[in-house]
XYZ file of C-alpha atoms in Angstrom:
340
model
C -15.100 -108.342 -205.637
C -16.747 -111.525 -206.824
C -15.851 -113.510 -209.940
C -19.481 -113.221 -211.051
C -19.071 -109.428 -211.212
C -17.044 -109.987 -214.381
C -19.616 -112.044 -216.243
C -21.135 -110.781 -219.472
C -23.419 -112.515 -221.951
C -21.578 -113.375 -225.173
C -23.354 -114.907 -228.173
C -21.374 -117.901 -229.394
C -21.250 -116.606 -232.971
C -19.111 -113.632 -231.848
C -16.218 -115.922 -230.892
C -13.839 -115.536 -233.838
C -12.834 -118.884 -235.335
C -10.471 -117.424 -237.945
C -8.227 -114.340 -238.160
C -9.196 -111.506 -240.498
C -7.845 -111.788 -244.050
C -5.344 -109.012 -243.314
C -3.960 -108.698 -239.796
C -4.575 -104.969 -239.392
C -8.091 -105.018 -240.900
C -9.627 -106.077 -237.608
C -11.788 -103.540 -235.806
C -10.443 -101.323 -233.045
C -12.410 -99.833 -230.190
C -10.696 -96.821 -228.598
C -11.684 -96.105 -224.989
C -10.883 -93.007 -222.919
C -10.639 -94.449 -219.407
C -11.102 -91.031 -217.806
C -14.530 -90.293 -219.264
C -15.550 -93.616 -220.814
C -15.850 -92.182 -224.335
C -15.771 -94.823 -227.087
C -14.638 -94.534 -230.714
C -15.026 -97.228 -233.385
C -12.106 -97.591 -235.782
C -9.988 -100.207 -237.561
C -6.662 -101.467 -236.296
C -4.683 -99.757 -239.047
C -5.967 -96.478 -237.541
C -3.811 -97.117 -234.463
C -1.171 -94.896 -236.105
C -3.506 -91.907 -235.698
C -4.171 -92.752 -232.039
C -0.482 -92.845 -231.107
C 1.603 -89.738 -230.444
C 5.190 -88.851 -231.209
C 7.228 -89.692 -228.113
C 5.045 -92.669 -227.115
C 6.559 -96.110 -226.589
C 4.944 -99.398 -227.631
C 6.062 -102.444 -225.645
C 5.601 -105.741 -227.530
C 5.972 -109.320 -226.287
C 8.261 -111.137 -228.743
C 7.597 -114.651 -227.462
C 7.062 -117.314 -230.132
C 4.500 -120.106 -229.819
C 5.740 -123.666 -229.866
C 3.840 -126.049 -232.192
C 3.424 -127.922 -228.942
C 0.545 -130.302 -229.735
C 1.946 -133.598 -231.039
C 0.216 -136.842 -231.942
C 1.885 -140.226 -231.687
C 1.443 -143.924 -231.034
C 2.331 -146.097 -228.087
C 5.133 -148.468 -228.876
C 4.132 -152.168 -228.735
C 0.355 -151.489 -228.839
C -0.003 -148.778 -231.506
C -2.574 -146.920 -229.365
C -2.898 -143.261 -230.267
C -1.900 -140.497 -227.851
C -1.852 -136.692 -227.819
C 0.800 -134.735 -225.938
C 0.736 -131.026 -225.188
C 4.175 -129.696 -224.254
C 4.065 -127.296 -221.319
C 7.465 -126.667 -219.708
C 11.008 -127.510 -220.770
C 12.650 -128.952 -217.657
C 16.066 -129.298 -219.318
C 18.040 -132.320 -220.554
C 15.254 -133.085 -223.069
C 12.716 -133.571 -220.265
C 9.353 -131.807 -220.677
C 6.256 -131.541 -218.552
C 3.294 -132.469 -220.765
C -0.424 -133.056 -220.689
C -1.136 -136.532 -222.050
C -4.410 -137.820 -223.386
C -5.704 -140.378 -222.802
C -3.716 -140.313 -219.562
C -4.261 -144.017 -218.872
C -1.994 -144.846 -221.811
C 0.867 -142.724 -220.455
C 2.026 -144.521 -217.336
C 5.599 -144.376 -216.075
C 7.863 -146.326 -218.422
C 5.506 -146.135 -221.416
C 7.185 -145.249 -224.706
C 5.749 -143.325 -227.641
C 6.879 -142.397 -231.133
C 5.904 -139.326 -233.147
C 6.942 -140.189 -236.661
C 10.398 -141.469 -237.498
C 12.464 -138.681 -235.900
C 10.986 -138.279 -232.426
C 10.195 -140.626 -229.542
C 9.903 -140.372 -225.764
C 9.522 -142.247 -222.505
C 7.299 -141.239 -219.578
C 9.581 -140.820 -216.566
C 7.071 -139.637 -213.944
C 3.387 -138.959 -213.287
C 2.915 -135.718 -211.335
C 0.313 -135.005 -208.650
C -1.611 -132.703 -210.998
C -1.892 -135.518 -213.563
C 0.696 -134.091 -215.935
C 3.583 -136.264 -217.108
C 7.327 -135.812 -217.296
C 8.707 -137.293 -220.502
C 12.242 -137.577 -221.852
C 12.477 -137.062 -225.614
C 14.892 -138.857 -227.953
C 15.683 -137.541 -231.424
C 18.397 -136.945 -233.980
C 19.081 -133.387 -235.095
C 17.427 -130.231 -233.766
C 14.468 -130.777 -231.437
C 12.666 -127.560 -232.403
C 13.120 -128.192 -236.118
C 11.522 -131.617 -235.664
C 8.736 -130.054 -233.619
C 8.057 -127.670 -236.520
C 7.577 -130.723 -238.741
C 5.357 -132.861 -236.510
C 3.691 -130.383 -234.150
C 0.525 -128.325 -234.400
C -0.352 -125.004 -232.808
C -2.025 -125.416 -229.402
C -5.064 -123.297 -230.231
C -7.368 -122.294 -227.361
C -10.296 -124.619 -226.622
C -12.864 -122.108 -227.891
C -11.362 -122.260 -231.400
C -12.900 -125.387 -232.860
C -12.094 -124.920 -236.556
C -8.771 -125.797 -238.194
C -6.218 -123.040 -238.744
C -4.956 -123.373 -242.318
C -1.982 -121.020 -241.945
C -0.214 -121.675 -238.635
C 1.823 -118.481 -238.984
C -1.364 -116.516 -238.233
C -1.087 -117.691 -234.608
C 2.344 -116.010 -234.406
C 3.051 -112.289 -234.253
C 5.174 -110.952 -237.124
C 7.837 -110.032 -234.561
C 7.851 -113.341 -232.645
C 11.396 -114.406 -231.846
C 11.876 -116.260 -228.538
C 10.437 -119.808 -228.605
C 8.642 -120.900 -225.475
C 4.932 -119.995 -225.372
C 1.999 -122.357 -225.139
C -0.281 -119.578 -226.434
C 0.108 -116.453 -228.528
C 0.162 -112.919 -227.101
C -2.907 -112.227 -229.199
C -3.026 -108.431 -229.030
C 0.101 -108.462 -231.179
C -1.489 -110.540 -233.942
C -3.008 -107.361 -235.449
C 0.348 -105.781 -236.314
C 1.986 -106.053 -239.740
C 5.584 -105.127 -240.502
C 4.287 -102.249 -242.637
C 2.131 -100.943 -239.772
C 5.047 -101.124 -237.350
C 7.138 -99.170 -239.859
C 4.496 -96.423 -240.053
C 4.328 -96.286 -236.261
C 8.089 -95.956 -236.022
C 8.160 -93.241 -238.689
C 5.685 -91.243 -236.600
C 8.261 -91.030 -233.821
C 6.910 -93.806 -231.598
C 9.602 -95.933 -229.947
C 9.160 -99.720 -230.131
C 10.566 -101.944 -227.398
C 10.362 -105.661 -226.655
C 9.909 -107.861 -223.624
C 9.542 -111.635 -223.477
C 6.916 -113.419 -221.429
C 6.282 -117.053 -222.298
C 2.521 -117.480 -222.097
C 1.395 -120.576 -220.217
C -1.836 -122.519 -220.651
C -2.850 -121.163 -217.267
C -3.958 -118.072 -219.169
C -7.061 -120.095 -220.183
C -7.641 -121.539 -216.708
C -11.014 -120.434 -215.318
C -11.279 -118.644 -211.987
C -12.992 -121.196 -209.752
C -13.269 -119.194 -206.509
C -16.156 -116.840 -205.810
C -13.953 -114.097 -204.290
C -11.324 -113.008 -206.805
C -8.787 -112.191 -204.082
C -8.619 -115.924 -203.291
C -7.528 -116.892 -206.813
C -3.987 -118.232 -207.259
C -2.312 -117.151 -210.492
C -0.127 -119.410 -212.620
C 3.540 -118.480 -212.968
C 5.217 -117.452 -216.247
C 8.815 -116.710 -217.196
C 9.701 -113.186 -218.344
C 12.710 -111.189 -219.524
C 13.034 -107.423 -219.819
C 16.334 -106.458 -221.523
C 18.376 -103.349 -220.700
C 17.641 -101.763 -224.078
C 13.907 -101.906 -223.337
C 14.376 -100.537 -219.821
C 16.361 -97.598 -221.229
C 13.675 -96.819 -223.850
C 10.890 -96.927 -221.254
C 12.768 -94.724 -218.801
C 13.611 -92.205 -221.532
C 9.959 -92.161 -222.619
C 8.797 -91.472 -219.071
C 11.442 -88.790 -218.581
C 10.350 -87.006 -221.770
C 6.641 -87.125 -220.889
C 5.660 -89.831 -223.378
C 3.210 -92.651 -222.795
C 4.249 -96.273 -222.232
C 1.678 -98.455 -223.998
C 1.640 -102.191 -223.350
C 0.600 -104.351 -226.290
C -1.295 -107.151 -224.576
C -1.872 -108.238 -221.012
C 1.390 -110.229 -221.139
C 3.475 -107.112 -221.801
C 1.470 -105.321 -219.115
C 2.127 -108.072 -216.552
C 5.827 -108.070 -217.400
C 6.205 -104.305 -216.968
C 4.143 -104.154 -213.805
C 5.999 -107.146 -212.340
C 9.393 -105.530 -212.894
C 8.179 -102.185 -211.531
C 6.655 -103.899 -208.492
C 9.626 -106.174 -207.753
C 12.364 -103.573 -208.298
C 10.601 -100.297 -207.608
C 11.663 -99.138 -211.068
C 12.043 -100.386 -214.652
C 15.421 -102.037 -215.135
C 16.876 -105.110 -216.816
C 15.224 -108.104 -215.177
C 14.516 -111.802 -215.644
C 12.487 -114.211 -213.557
C 9.083 -115.739 -212.929
C 5.936 -113.792 -212.202
C 2.529 -114.749 -210.846
C 1.294 -111.173 -210.514
C -2.502 -110.953 -210.365
C -3.864 -107.555 -211.395
C -7.485 -106.788 -210.524
C -9.464 -103.661 -209.503
C -7.712 -101.822 -206.714
C -4.253 -102.402 -208.160
C -2.163 -99.228 -208.590
C -0.330 -99.253 -211.930
C 3.330 -98.363 -211.697
C 4.428 -98.267 -215.343
C 1.874 -98.382 -218.165
C -0.129 -95.437 -219.486
C -2.049 -97.287 -222.188
C -3.100 -100.818 -223.114
C -3.842 -102.502 -226.431
C -5.634 -105.790 -225.932
C -8.298 -108.108 -227.340
C -11.717 -108.838 -225.851
C -11.396 -111.515 -223.172
C -13.451 -114.339 -221.697
C -16.126 -113.569 -219.085
C -14.919 -114.049 -215.494
C -11.280 -114.397 -216.622
C -8.209 -112.892 -214.943
C -7.657 -110.952 -218.178
C -10.923 -109.006 -218.036
C -10.100 -108.348 -214.369
C -6.763 -106.819 -215.407
C -8.519 -104.650 -217.987
C -11.017 -103.549 -215.332
C -8.171 -102.574 -213.018
C -6.742 -100.292 -215.703
C -9.886 -98.913 -217.318
C -12.211 -98.950 -214.313
C -14.868 -101.566 -213.627
C -17.877 -99.568 -214.849
C -16.089 -98.422 -218.012
C -14.956 -101.958 -218.781
C -18.316 -103.642 -218.399
C -19.881 -100.845 -220.440
C -17.505 -101.118 -223.390
C -17.819 -104.922 -223.360
C -21.592 -104.523 -223.546
C -21.080 -102.102 -226.439
C -18.741 -104.552 -228.180
C -21.418 -107.255 -228.048
C -24.091 -104.852 -229.308
C -21.859 -103.662 -232.174
C -20.956 -107.250 -233.115
C -17.233 -107.051 -232.467
C -15.319 -110.326 -232.782
C -14.046 -111.805 -229.506
C -11.028 -113.648 -228.090
C -7.756 -114.728 -229.742
C -8.628 -114.105 -233.409
C -11.038 -111.302 -232.605
C -10.917 -107.512 -232.629
C -8.918 -105.223 -230.362
C -9.334 -102.269 -228.044
C -6.982 -99.419 -227.181
C -7.423 -98.009 -223.678
C -5.788 -94.696 -222.780
């Protein structure tokens, strides 16, 4: 299939710039992937769409406030760093802008508690920097850093906690697993009281999730790699759910990619940790999930390709067309869909 097959026309005003006032007040489109039937609901109605014996799998990664602004020592020139990967020993791979100010040996300070030196310039243009600080690095980052919002969100986020899920726990993401942003603690409690099991995986979302597909044939696209962890407790819950005839429902494409990676690598769901660059597009045979909760994704993105693999290409392009017609809100702070 071609990348252009996954294009749809999206009016700019449908790109959500802010989250809804209450997390679970966003709209919810429910799609039956077998017949293509569509229902229009609100996210708090998800309780009615779930069944006793189902299992929800949530990604508990936590977004780093990874965008930091500083000045170059000696010259005072301003610089922006975006932290990408922790390489260990206080060395991080970062995107620096303007790059010309961040040559090897250049030093920068980010307030009084944090400074760094550029130790290497990589082939892709990213930098390796070694940070120096007193105290806890992540506590300092909470003070000086800002959320690395996607490029299509151009307005300031007043409450940075709204770009974290209420169950976020494991620091390490460069972007939020946005399907989970709709859940409140109260909603999760109602879901649990209905007899739905809740399990957690961790996949640290990389900025590659926003990288456009630049090849015309999707099979030629190379996926970015992301670190995941599926604990034994989660594996046991999923296997029990399957054994008892319940549905395993992935909350977000990140949870989906984690589950399908483990099932593909190991032939079954079991405790697992590693890196995955799995690319799911039409023709892929799903090995674990029975349902998917996700937001509405960018045209020609790997995420809409994953959705098409699960829901069917015709169904997917049809419900996206419907979402535009019905004025749903799109992307990270937008509305959600539940595909079963």
